[in-house]
Amino acid sequence: MALVKTRKFMMFAGAFAAGIIFWGGFNTALEYTNREEFCISCHEMKDNVYEEYRSTIHYQNRTGVRATCPDCHVPKEWVPKMIRKIQASNEVLHKILGTIDTPEKFEAKRHQLASNEWARMKRTDSHECRNCHNFAFMDYAEQNQRSSNTHQNAFNQGMTCIDCHKGIAHRLPQVEQNIGAPKETPATLPK
């Protein structure tokens, strides 16, 4: 009992309690930022990509299972989640700077933003997709013939979801492909 009354013990107990409070607050704030409501709280996301997403099968489908923004864009495991949150701080900076605050500015950056996300998903083997979709659990007999063949070939070749499914939840950026008839308003390629 004498140990409990010592200054060292009181400092240790206070630091321990402060650590628990800090960790709890940190995790609460972290989870708050992993909500769809938070993701679309800025008009850049709500008026652009969220509107596109609302017309996809990830938003509304026959089973009622919905993939929200964080389901696809934020890993569930702690270390990858922290890495993604640090990367997202760059996106918040550009929100503050007004880099994409109008539909025109957003469209001008769409290819770069999409390319960044595709590269991230490629690096992580489409990790977030695999939280719901997994080659090992697919019943190829229930898929149409084309999907079944494509998924099995992709699995055998070590491909990842984003290799084929770009634009699954958002409109693809316009890119100049320099084939076929010239476009009235060709897109400008990123530098």
Short mmCIF file of C-alpha atoms in Angstrom, two decimals:
data_model
loop_
_atom_site.label_atom_id
_atom_site.label_comp_id
_atom_site.label_asym_id
_atom_site.label_seq_id
_atom_site.Cartn_x
_atom_site.Cartn_y
_atom_site.Cartn_z
CA MET A 1 0.00 0.00 0.00
CA ALA A 2 2.93 2.31 0.62
CA LEU A 3 3.89 1.95 -3.07
CA VAL A 4 0.50 3.30 -4.14
CA LYS A 5 1.12 6.53 -2.20
CA THR A 6 4.51 7.23 -3.79
CA ARG A 7 5.00 10.04 -6.29
CA LYS A 8 6.41 7.66 -8.93
CA PHE A 9 3.36 5.46 -8.76
CA MET A 10 1.01 8.43 -9.04
CA MET A 11 2.92 9.73 -12.08
CA PHE A 12 2.86 6.27 -13.67
CA ALA A 13 -0.88 5.85 -12.98
CA GLY A 14 -1.57 9.35 -14.36
CA ALA A 15 0.47 8.68 -17.51
CA PHE A 16 -1.29 5.33 -17.96
CA ALA A 17 -4.73 6.95 -17.63
CA ALA A 18 -3.73 9.78 -20.00
CA GLY A 19 -2.50 7.19 -22.51
CA ILE A 20 -5.80 5.33 -22.41
CA ILE A 21 -7.75 8.57 -22.85
CA PHE A 22 -5.50 9.66 -25.74
CA TRP A 23 -5.73 6.25 -27.44
CA GLY A 24 -9.50 6.17 -27.03
CA GLY A 25 -9.83 9.70 -28.42
CA PHE A 26 -7.49 8.93 -31.30
CA ASN A 27 -9.41 5.79 -32.27
CA THR A 28 -12.76 7.57 -31.93
CA ALA A 29 -11.57 10.35 -34.27
CA LEU A 30 -10.11 7.77 -36.65
CA GLU A 31 -13.37 5.83 -36.81
CA TYR A 32 -15.33 9.06 -37.27
CA THR A 33 -13.30 9.76 -40.42
CA ASN A 34 -14.10 6.24 -41.68
CA ARG A 35 -17.78 7.01 -42.17
CA GLU A 36 -19.41 7.72 -45.51
CA GLU A 37 -21.03 10.84 -44.03
CA PHE A 38 -17.55 12.20 -43.31
CA CYS A 39 -16.30 11.30 -46.80
CA ILE A 40 -19.07 13.22 -48.52
CA SER A 41 -19.08 16.16 -46.10
CA CYS A 42 -17.14 18.21 -48.65
CA HIS A 43 -19.00 19.18 -51.81
CA GLU A 44 -16.15 17.98 -54.06
CA MET A 45 -16.87 14.39 -53.11
CA LYS A 46 -20.64 14.69 -52.64
CA ASP A 47 -21.27 16.47 -55.96
CA ASN A 48 -18.85 14.44 -58.06
CA VAL A 49 -17.86 10.88 -57.22
CA TYR A 50 -20.63 10.22 -54.68
CA GLU A 51 -23.32 11.01 -57.26
CA GLU A 52 -21.64 8.61 -59.70
CA TYR A 53 -21.36 5.90 -57.06
CA ARG A 54 -25.09 6.15 -56.25
CA SER A 55 -25.95 4.75 -59.68
CA THR A 56 -23.75 1.65 -59.32
CA ILE A 57 -24.32 -1.85 -58.01
CA HIS A 58 -22.06 -1.08 -55.04
CA TYR A 59 -24.68 1.43 -53.81
CA GLN A 60 -27.92 -0.43 -54.52
CA ASN A 61 -28.39 -4.05 -55.55
CA ARG A 62 -30.65 -7.07 -55.17
CA THR A 63 -28.93 -8.29 -51.98
CA GLY A 64 -28.96 -4.98 -50.10
CA VAL A 65 -25.24 -5.18 -49.35
CA ARG A 66 -23.66 -1.75 -49.80
CA ALA A 67 -19.97 -0.93 -50.11
CA THR A 68 -19.45 2.56 -48.72
CA CYS A 69 -16.58 4.95 -49.48
CA PRO A 70 -14.33 3.66 -46.64
CA ASP A 71 -15.05 0.04 -47.57
CA CYS A 72 -13.29 0.61 -50.89
CA HIS A 73 -10.79 3.32 -50.01
CA VAL A 74 -9.63 2.60 -46.45
CA PRO A 75 -8.01 -0.68 -45.34
CA LYS A 76 -9.44 -2.32 -42.23
CA GLU A 77 -6.11 -3.47 -40.75
CA TRP A 78 -4.45 -0.91 -38.48
CA VAL A 79 -1.03 -0.35 -40.15
CA PRO A 80 -2.38 -0.15 -43.74
CA LYS A 81 -5.18 2.10 -42.41
CA MET A 82 -2.62 4.46 -40.87
CA ILE A 83 -0.64 4.57 -44.11
CA ARG A 84 -3.81 5.38 -46.05
CA LYS A 85 -4.81 8.07 -43.54
CA ILE A 86 -1.40 9.72 -43.95
CA GLN A 87 -1.85 9.62 -47.73
CA ALA A 88 -5.34 11.09 -47.32
CA SER A 89 -3.85 14.09 -45.51
CA ASN A 90 -2.52 15.17 -48.91
CA GLU A 91 -6.08 15.03 -50.23
CA VAL A 92 -7.26 17.18 -47.31
CA LEU A 93 -4.49 19.68 -48.12
CA HIS A 94 -5.76 19.95 -51.69
CA LYS A 95 -9.29 20.42 -50.35
CA ILE A 96 -8.05 23.35 -48.27
CA LEU A 97 -6.04 24.78 -51.18
CA GLY A 98 -9.09 24.59 -53.46
CA THR A 99 -7.36 22.40 -56.05
CA ILE A 100 -10.57 20.52 -56.88
CA ASP A 101 -13.28 22.80 -55.48
CA THR A 102 -15.24 23.22 -58.72
CA PRO A 103 -16.59 20.58 -61.10
CA GLU A 104 -14.22 21.89 -63.79
CA LYS A 105 -11.17 21.65 -61.55
CA PHE A 106 -12.24 18.19 -60.42
CA GLU A 107 -12.63 16.98 -64.01
CA ALA A 108 -9.24 18.44 -64.90
CA LYS A 109 -7.69 16.33 -62.07
CA ARG A 110 -9.92 13.25 -62.49
CA HIS A 111 -7.36 11.25 -64.47
CA GLN A 112 -4.59 11.96 -61.97
CA LEU A 113 -6.83 11.19 -58.98
CA ALA A 114 -8.08 7.95 -60.57
CA SER A 115 -4.56 6.92 -61.59
CA ASN A 116 -3.33 7.46 -58.03
CA GLU A 117 -6.13 5.29 -56.66
CA TRP A 118 -5.64 2.58 -59.29
CA ALA A 119 -1.91 2.47 -58.55
CA ARG A 120 -2.61 2.20 -54.81
CA MET A 121 -5.07 -0.63 -55.40
CA LYS A 122 -2.63 -2.40 -57.71
CA ARG A 123 0.12 -2.14 -55.06
CA THR A 124 -2.17 -3.63 -52.40
CA ASP A 125 -3.55 -6.39 -54.68
CA SER A 126 -6.98 -4.71 -54.53
CA HIS A 127 -7.04 -5.44 -50.81
CA GLU A 128 -10.25 -3.54 -50.09
CA CYS A 129 -12.09 -5.32 -52.93
CA ARG A 130 -11.07 -8.63 -51.42
CA ASN A 131 -12.78 -7.79 -48.15
CA CYS A 132 -15.98 -8.72 -50.00
CA HIS A 133 -14.82 -10.43 -53.21
CA ASN A 134 -12.29 -13.22 -53.11
CA PHE A 135 -11.21 -15.48 -55.98
CA ALA A 136 -11.00 -18.42 -53.58
CA PHE A 137 -14.66 -18.07 -52.58
CA MET A 138 -16.11 -17.45 -56.03
CA ASP A 139 -18.52 -20.07 -57.34
CA TYR A 140 -17.55 -19.97 -60.99
CA ALA A 141 -20.47 -22.26 -61.90
CA GLU A 142 -22.87 -19.52 -60.75
CA GLN A 143 -21.20 -16.84 -62.88
CA ASN A 144 -21.95 -16.37 -66.56
CA GLN A 145 -19.46 -18.11 -68.84
CA ARG A 146 -17.52 -14.96 -69.74
CA SER A 147 -17.12 -13.84 -66.12
CA SER A 148 -16.20 -17.32 -64.99
CA ASN A 149 -13.48 -17.69 -67.65
CA THR A 150 -12.15 -14.17 -67.09
CA HIS A 151 -11.98 -14.54 -63.29
CA GLN A 152 -10.28 -17.92 -63.49
CA ASN A 153 -7.74 -16.64 -66.04
CA ALA A 154 -7.10 -13.53 -63.94
CA PHE A 155 -6.58 -15.65 -60.84
CA ASN A 156 -4.15 -17.95 -62.69
CA GLN A 157 -2.22 -14.96 -64.09
CA GLY A 158 -1.92 -13.24 -60.69
CA MET A 159 -4.04 -10.30 -61.75
CA THR A 160 -5.87 -8.10 -59.29
CA CYS A 161 -9.40 -6.68 -59.35
CA ILE A 162 -8.44 -3.19 -60.49
CA ASP A 163 -6.70 -4.57 -63.57
CA CYS A 164 -10.15 -5.15 -65.12
CA HIS A 165 -12.63 -3.26 -62.96
CA LYS A 166 -11.59 0.38 -63.35
CA GLY A 167 -14.71 2.49 -63.38
CA ILE A 168 -16.77 -0.01 -61.40
CA ALA A 169 -18.01 2.65 -58.97
CA HIS A 170 -17.01 5.94 -60.61
CA ARG A 171 -16.99 7.35 -64.10
CA LEU A 172 -13.74 6.77 -65.95
CA PRO A 173 -11.69 9.85 -66.80
CA GLN A 174 -11.62 10.93 -70.41
CA VAL A 175 -8.28 10.19 -71.98
CA GLU A 176 -7.15 10.80 -75.52
CA GLN A 177 -6.48 7.45 -77.14
CA ASN A 178 -5.54 8.74 -80.60
CA ILE A 179 -7.53 6.03 -82.37
CA GLY A 180 -10.64 6.17 -84.52
CA ALA A 181 -12.37 9.39 -85.46
CA PRO A 182 -11.17 12.58 -83.76
CA LYS A 183 -13.22 13.70 -80.77
CA GLU A 184 -15.00 17.05 -80.77
CA THR A 185 -13.42 17.91 -77.43
CA PRO A 186 -10.45 15.64 -76.80
CA ALA A 187 -9.25 15.30 -73.26
CA THR A 188 -5.87 16.68 -72.34
CA LEU A 189 -3.33 14.16 -71.18
CA PRO A 190 -1.77 14.71 -67.76
CA LYS A 191 1.82 15.86 -67.81
#
